C-alpha cells in the first residue's frame, strides 16, 4: 500500500511538471509546484486565469500543444506565431524602428559580417531562451526583430522567445542578414541624393559617412549619453519654430546651412556631438548635414525618440539628485 502511495505521488509530480511547463505563468520556465511565482490573477477555483504559455504575467496568452509552422504563420497567423512575419519590403521600411535586433546565426556566419548593435544569440533556434538571459533579460516587452541567414532559424528562435514570455517578436522570413545587407546597400547607393540612408547607417554603424545611431531603447539615463565622450555637446536640429529646448543644447537646425556653419565655427573640435529632434528623422538628417559641412569628430543621432524623451530623462536625473 505504501509503495502504491509513493508511486502515485511520483506520477502526480511528473504530471504537475508537464502542466507547469505548458501553463507556467512565466512562459517557458517550468515550476514543478505550479505556485504562480509571477502572482498572476487567479479564478474562483484558484487557477491562473489564463494559461499564458508565451506570456510573462500578461493579459493574454495561449496554450497550444503544437506550435504553428512557418508557412501557417506567413499565410494566416495564430496565437503561437510571432507578432509579425516580416518580408524584405517591410524590413526595408521598418529596420531602424525596432528596439533590438537579434541575430541567431552561427559564430562563423557572424564573423563574416553582422549589423551594428545587433545581439548575437547563436543556437537560439534550438535552445531555450533562458540560456541567453545574460544578453536579453529585461527585453520581454521590447519590439524585437529576429533574423538568421535564410529565415528558418529566425522563426524557430522567435517561437522560443515567445515560449519564454517575449511579447513583441518580429521574424524576418524573406531571406536573412546577407540578403538584407546587400539590399540595404543597393537601395542606399541608388539614392545618391540621400546616401547613406538611415538603414545603411544602422547596419554599418558610425563611419566617415555615417553618424552613429543612438536609439531611445538603448538609453536609460542622461549620464549614459554623457559617457559617450569627455565633452558631449547636445545639438537641437529641429526647425526654429520649436521654441523650447534645453539650456545645455546648441541650436543648429538641419534645414539651415548657415546656422549649421555658424555652430561648427564655434563648437569645440574635441567634442562628441549628439543630435536630437522630435522623433529621430531630423536628428539623422542634421547629423549628416553637420558631417557634410566638415564635422569629423564623433557624432550620434538620438533616434526613435526626441526632445520629449530627453526631457523625461533630465527630470529623472534631477529627481535622483534631490
Short mmCIF file of C-alpha atoms in Angstrom, two decimals:
data_model
loop_
_atom_site.label_atom_id
_atom_site.label_comp_id
_atom_site.label_asym_id
_atom_site.label_seq_id
_atom_site.Cartn_x
_atom_site.Cartn_y
_atom_site.Cartn_z
CA UNK A 1 0.00 0.00 0.00
CA UNK A 2 2.83 2.39 0.91
CA UNK A 3 4.53 1.60 -2.42
CA UNK A 4 1.37 2.49 -4.30
CA UNK A 5 1.08 5.80 -2.47
CA UNK A 6 4.72 6.68 -3.25
CA UNK A 7 4.25 5.70 -6.88
CA UNK A 8 1.09 7.82 -7.10
CA UNK A 9 2.93 10.80 -5.62
CA UNK A 10 5.79 10.44 -8.11
CA UNK A 11 3.36 10.22 -11.02
CA UNK A 12 1.47 13.24 -9.75
CA UNK A 13 4.65 15.29 -9.54
CA UNK A 14 5.65 14.26 -13.07
CA UNK A 15 2.20 15.26 -14.30
CA UNK A 16 2.49 18.56 -12.44
CA UNK A 17 5.79 19.20 -14.21
CA UNK A 18 4.11 18.70 -17.57
CA UNK A 19 1.24 21.01 -16.68
CA UNK A 20 3.60 23.65 -15.37
CA UNK A 21 5.73 23.52 -18.46
CA UNK A 22 2.65 24.02 -20.58
CA UNK A 23 0.87 26.54 -18.40
CA UNK A 24 3.57 28.29 -16.44
CA UNK A 25 2.67 31.92 -15.72
CA UNK A 26 6.25 32.74 -16.66
CA UNK A 27 6.26 31.32 -20.16
CA UNK A 28 8.74 28.55 -20.87
CA UNK A 29 10.03 28.28 -17.31
CA UNK A 30 8.67 25.17 -15.58
CA UNK A 31 7.65 25.38 -11.92
CA UNK A 32 7.01 21.91 -10.52
CA UNK A 33 4.85 23.29 -7.74
CA UNK A 34 2.73 25.48 -10.02
CA UNK A 35 2.89 28.10 -7.29
CA UNK A 36 2.25 31.06 -9.59
CA UNK A 37 5.61 32.81 -8.95
CA UNK A 38 4.54 35.84 -11.01
CA UNK A 39 1.43 36.37 -8.89
CA UNK A 40 -0.93 36.41 -11.85
CA UNK A 41 -4.64 36.84 -11.18
CA UNK A 42 -6.47 33.66 -10.16
CA UNK A 43 -10.00 32.46 -10.77
CA UNK A 44 -12.51 31.36 -8.14
CA UNK A 45 -11.10 27.85 -8.22
CA UNK A 46 -7.57 29.16 -7.52
CA UNK A 47 -6.21 28.52 -11.01
CA UNK A 48 -4.37 31.10 -13.04
CA UNK A 49 -6.99 32.83 -15.18
CA UNK A 50 -5.14 32.33 -18.44
CA UNK A 51 -2.63 29.63 -19.37
CA UNK A 52 -0.06 32.12 -20.53
CA UNK A 53 2.31 29.84 -22.37
CA UNK A 54 4.28 32.53 -24.10
CA UNK A 55 3.39 35.43 -21.86
CA UNK A 56 5.03 36.66 -18.69
CA UNK A 57 2.09 37.60 -16.49
CA UNK A 58 0.43 39.42 -19.33
CA UNK A 59 -3.25 39.85 -20.03
CA UNK A 60 -3.24 37.50 -22.97
CA UNK A 61 -1.55 34.19 -23.60
CA UNK A 62 -2.02 30.86 -25.28
CA UNK A 63 -1.61 27.18 -24.56
CA UNK A 64 -1.18 25.07 -27.67
CA UNK A 65 0.12 21.51 -27.77
CA UNK A 66 1.72 22.11 -31.17
CA UNK A 67 3.05 25.44 -32.35
CA UNK A 68 2.08 26.59 -35.85
CA UNK A 69 4.74 26.21 -38.53
CA UNK A 70 6.43 28.85 -40.68
CA UNK A 71 4.02 28.57 -43.59
CA UNK A 72 0.96 28.77 -41.33
CA UNK A 73 2.28 31.92 -39.68
CA UNK A 74 3.06 33.57 -43.02
CA UNK A 75 -0.33 32.77 -44.54
CA UNK A 76 -2.77 33.02 -41.64
CA UNK A 77 -1.06 33.68 -38.34
CA UNK A 78 -2.23 32.50 -34.95
CA UNK A 79 -1.61 32.79 -31.21
CA UNK A 80 1.68 30.86 -31.35
CA UNK A 81 3.04 32.94 -34.24
CA UNK A 82 5.42 35.89 -33.91
CA UNK A 83 3.78 39.30 -33.64
CA UNK A 84 4.62 39.86 -37.29
CA UNK A 85 6.20 37.85 -40.08
CA UNK A 86 8.47 40.32 -41.85
CA UNK A 87 9.08 40.42 -45.60
CA UNK A 88 12.05 42.11 -47.26
CA UNK A 89 9.95 45.07 -48.42
CA UNK A 90 8.58 45.61 -44.92
CA UNK A 91 12.02 45.30 -43.37
CA UNK A 92 13.48 47.90 -45.70
CA UNK A 93 10.78 50.24 -44.44
CA UNK A 94 10.97 49.35 -40.74
CA UNK A 95 14.53 48.16 -39.98
CA UNK A 96 15.58 51.19 -37.95
CA UNK A 97 12.34 51.25 -35.93
CA UNK A 98 12.93 48.04 -33.95
CA UNK A 99 14.11 48.40 -30.37
CA UNK A 100 16.54 45.50 -30.71
CA UNK A 101 17.75 43.17 -33.46
CA UNK A 102 18.66 39.57 -32.63
CA UNK A 103 20.97 37.61 -34.93
CA UNK A 104 20.72 33.83 -34.36
CA UNK A 105 23.34 32.75 -36.90
CA UNK A 106 26.44 30.73 -36.01
CA UNK A 107 29.68 32.32 -34.82
CA UNK A 108 31.25 31.66 -38.23
CA UNK A 109 28.38 33.40 -40.02
CA UNK A 110 28.51 36.29 -37.56
CA UNK A 111 32.26 36.73 -38.12
CA UNK A 112 31.66 37.03 -41.88
CA UNK A 113 29.62 40.16 -41.24
CA UNK A 114 26.94 41.43 -38.90
CA UNK A 115 24.87 44.53 -38.19
CA UNK A 116 25.90 47.25 -35.79
CA UNK A 117 24.20 46.94 -32.36
CA UNK A 118 22.72 43.51 -33.15
CA UNK A 119 22.56 40.97 -30.33
CA UNK A 120 24.24 37.68 -31.18
CA UNK A 121 22.47 34.60 -29.81
CA UNK A 122 23.82 31.60 -31.75
CA UNK A 123 21.76 28.46 -31.18
CA UNK A 124 18.61 30.25 -30.00
CA UNK A 125 16.68 28.38 -32.70
CA UNK A 126 17.31 25.10 -30.84
CA UNK A 127 17.96 26.13 -27.26
CA UNK A 128 15.61 27.69 -24.67
CA UNK A 129 15.64 31.46 -24.36
CA UNK A 130 16.63 31.24 -20.69
CA UNK A 131 20.14 30.22 -21.84
CA UNK A 132 20.60 33.75 -23.23
CA UNK A 133 19.32 35.86 -20.36
CA UNK A 134 22.74 37.46 -19.95
CA UNK A 135 22.03 39.18 -23.29
CA UNK A 136 18.25 39.54 -23.50
CA UNK A 137 16.89 39.73 -19.95
CA UNK A 138 14.67 42.75 -19.47
CA UNK A 139 13.69 42.96 -23.13
CA UNK A 140 10.46 40.96 -22.76
CA UNK A 141 8.22 43.83 -23.92
CA UNK A 142 10.63 45.39 -26.42
CA UNK A 143 9.97 45.37 -30.16
CA UNK A 144 12.47 42.77 -31.35
CA UNK A 145 13.48 41.76 -34.87
CA UNK A 146 14.88 38.23 -35.24
CA UNK A 147 16.84 37.13 -38.29
CA UNK A 148 19.28 34.44 -39.45
CA UNK A 149 20.69 33.52 -42.88
CA UNK A 150 17.52 32.42 -44.67
CA UNK A 151 14.51 32.67 -42.32
CA UNK A 152 14.04 29.19 -40.85
CA UNK A 153 16.17 29.54 -37.74
CA UNK A 154 14.80 33.02 -37.13
CA UNK A 155 11.28 31.59 -36.98
CA UNK A 156 12.27 28.80 -34.57
CA UNK A 157 14.14 31.27 -32.37
CA UNK A 158 11.11 33.58 -32.40
CA UNK A 159 8.94 30.78 -31.06
CA UNK A 160 11.48 30.04 -28.34
CA UNK A 161 11.32 33.67 -27.30
CA UNK A 162 7.51 33.54 -27.27
CA UNK A 163 7.62 30.47 -25.04
CA UNK A 164 9.70 32.38 -22.54
CA UNK A 165 7.43 35.41 -22.36
CA UNK A 166 8.76 37.79 -25.01
CA UNK A 167 5.67 39.50 -26.35
CA UNK A 168 6.64 41.64 -29.36
CA UNK A 169 8.64 39.43 -31.71
CA UNK A 170 9.05 40.14 -35.43
CA UNK A 171 10.52 37.30 -37.51
CA UNK A 172 12.29 38.03 -40.82
CA UNK A 173 11.37 35.12 -43.08
CA UNK A 174 12.08 36.52 -46.54
CA UNK A 175 15.82 35.86 -46.54
CA UNK A 176 18.49 36.61 -43.98
CA UNK A 177 21.18 39.09 -42.99
CA UNK A 178 23.36 38.68 -46.12
CA UNK A 179 20.34 39.44 -48.35
CA UNK A 180 19.30 42.33 -46.12
CA UNK A 181 22.75 43.87 -46.03
CA UNK A 182 23.12 43.68 -49.81
CA UNK A 183 19.64 45.10 -50.43
CA UNK A 184 20.06 47.98 -47.96
CA UNK A 185 23.38 48.91 -49.56
CA UNK A 186 21.87 48.74 -53.04
CA UNK A 187 18.88 50.91 -52.12
CA UNK A 188 21.09 53.46 -50.34
CA UNK A 189 23.66 53.77 -53.11
CA UNK A 190 20.95 54.10 -55.78
CA UNK A 191 19.53 57.10 -53.91
CA UNK A 192 22.55 59.31 -54.49
CA UNK A 193 20.85 62.38 -53.02
CA UNK A 194 20.18 60.72 -49.66
CA UNK A 195 23.01 58.18 -49.41
CA UNK A 196 23.73 56.99 -46.79
CA UNK A 197 20.22 56.10 -45.65
CA UNK A 198 19.32 55.53 -42.03
CA UNK A 199 19.08 51.76 -42.56
CA UNK A 200 22.57 51.78 -44.09
CA UNK A 201 23.97 53.55 -41.03
CA UNK A 202 22.14 51.24 -38.63
CA UNK A 203 23.81 48.24 -40.25
CA UNK A 204 27.27 49.71 -40.81
CA UNK A 205 27.50 51.81 -37.64
CA UNK A 206 29.36 55.09 -37.36
CA UNK A 207 31.86 55.83 -40.14
CA UNK A 208 33.26 58.69 -42.19
CA UNK A 209 29.88 58.96 -43.92
CA UNK A 210 27.53 57.67 -41.20
CA UNK A 211 26.63 59.19 -37.84
CA UNK A 212 26.20 56.57 -35.11
CA UNK A 213 22.62 55.58 -34.19
CA UNK A 214 21.60 56.13 -30.57
CA UNK A 215 18.12 54.56 -30.27
CA UNK A 216 15.86 55.57 -27.40
CA UNK A 217 15.51 51.91 -26.42
CA UNK A 218 19.24 51.75 -25.69
CA UNK A 219 19.30 54.80 -23.43
CA UNK A 220 18.35 54.68 -19.75
CA UNK A 221 19.80 57.94 -18.42
CA UNK A 222 21.36 61.26 -19.35
CA UNK A 223 24.55 60.07 -17.66
CA UNK A 224 24.73 57.25 -20.17
CA UNK A 225 24.64 59.72 -23.05
CA UNK A 226 27.23 61.96 -21.41
CA UNK A 227 29.52 58.96 -21.05
CA UNK A 228 29.84 58.77 -24.85
CA UNK A 229 32.74 61.22 -24.65
CA UNK A 230 34.71 63.55 -22.39
CA UNK A 231 32.90 66.58 -23.81
CA UNK A 232 29.40 65.71 -25.06
CA UNK A 233 27.55 68.52 -26.83
CA UNK A 234 23.80 68.12 -27.40
CA UNK A 235 22.60 69.69 -30.65
CA UNK A 236 18.94 70.52 -31.23
CA UNK A 237 18.47 70.23 -35.00
CA UNK A 238 14.73 70.91 -35.03
CA UNK A 239 13.40 73.86 -37.05
CA UNK A 240 13.49 77.18 -35.21
CA UNK A 241 9.70 77.09 -34.98
CA UNK A 242 10.28 74.82 -31.97
CA UNK A 243 10.93 77.47 -29.34
CA UNK A 244 11.63 75.37 -26.26
CA UNK A 245 14.88 73.50 -25.88
CA UNK A 246 17.50 72.73 -23.21
CA UNK A 247 19.84 75.34 -21.80
CA UNK A 248 22.71 72.92 -22.35
CA UNK A 249 21.85 72.27 -26.03
CA UNK A 250 23.08 74.22 -29.04
CA UNK A 251 20.69 75.05 -31.89
CA UNK A 252 21.65 74.04 -35.44
CA UNK A 253 18.51 73.35 -37.49
CA UNK A 254 19.04 70.59 -40.02
CA UNK A 255 17.44 72.69 -42.78
CA UNK A 256 19.53 75.82 -42.19
CA UNK A 257 23.02 75.59 -43.69
CA UNK A 258 24.06 78.99 -42.35
CA UNK A 259 23.09 78.02 -38.80
CA UNK A 260 24.98 74.75 -39.12
CA UNK A 261 28.12 76.51 -40.37
CA UNK A 262 27.85 79.07 -37.58
CA UNK A 263 27.59 76.29 -35.00
CA UNK A 264 30.59 74.47 -36.46
CA UNK A 265 32.67 77.64 -36.33
CA UNK A 266 32.17 77.84 -32.54
CA UNK A 267 31.99 74.26 -31.32
CA UNK A 268 34.94 72.62 -29.59
CA UNK A 269 36.55 70.30 -32.14
CA UNK A 270 37.21 67.74 -29.40
CA UNK A 271 33.51 67.44 -28.59
CA UNK A 272 31.25 64.46 -29.14
CA UNK A 273 28.02 65.62 -30.79
CA UNK A 274 24.58 64.18 -30.07
CA UNK A 275 21.82 65.48 -32.33
CA UNK A 276 18.13 65.26 -31.43
CA UNK A 277 14.77 66.38 -32.79
CA UNK A 278 11.18 65.25 -32.14
CA UNK A 279 11.37 61.59 -33.18
CA UNK A 280 14.63 60.85 -34.99
CA UNK A 281 14.34 61.71 -38.68
CA UNK A 282 15.63 65.27 -38.37
CA UNK A 283 18.27 64.11 -35.90
CA UNK A 284 19.69 61.81 -38.58
CA UNK A 285 19.48 64.44 -41.33
CA UNK A 286 21.00 67.04 -39.03
CA UNK A 287 23.91 64.78 -38.14
CA UNK A 288 24.57 64.11 -41.82
CA UNK A 289 24.42 67.85 -42.55
CA UNK A 290 27.00 68.55 -39.84
CA UNK A 291 29.28 65.91 -41.38
CA UNK A 292 28.70 67.29 -44.85
CA UNK A 293 29.81 70.74 -43.68
CA UNK A 294 33.03 69.48 -42.16
CA UNK A 295 32.44 67.80 -38.81
CA UNK A 296 34.85 64.85 -38.49
CA UNK A 297 34.59 64.04 -34.80
CA UNK A 298 32.31 61.53 -33.05
CA UNK A 299 28.65 62.18 -33.77
CA UNK A 300 25.48 60.35 -32.69
CA UNK A 301 21.83 60.88 -33.57
CA UNK A 302 19.13 60.20 -30.98
CA UNK A 303 16.55 58.06 -32.77
CA UNK A 304 13.03 56.67 -32.25
CA UNK A 305 12.59 59.40 -29.67
CA UNK A 306 13.38 63.04 -29.22
CA UNK A 307 13.12 66.17 -27.11
CA UNK A 308 10.21 64.83 -25.04
CA UNK A 309 12.07 61.64 -24.16
CA UNK A 310 15.23 63.52 -23.25
CA UNK A 311 13.17 65.88 -21.11
CA UNK A 312 11.90 62.89 -19.11
CA UNK A 313 15.47 61.69 -18.60
CA UNK A 314 16.51 65.15 -17.43
CA UNK A 315 13.65 65.25 -14.91
CA UNK A 316 14.56 61.77 -13.71
CA UNK A 317 18.16 62.88 -13.22
CA UNK A 318 17.10 65.99 -11.28
CA UNK A 319 14.79 63.93 -9.08
CA UNK A 320 17.59 61.48 -8.28
CA UNK A 321 19.81 64.37 -7.16
CA UNK A 322 17.27 65.56 -4.59
#
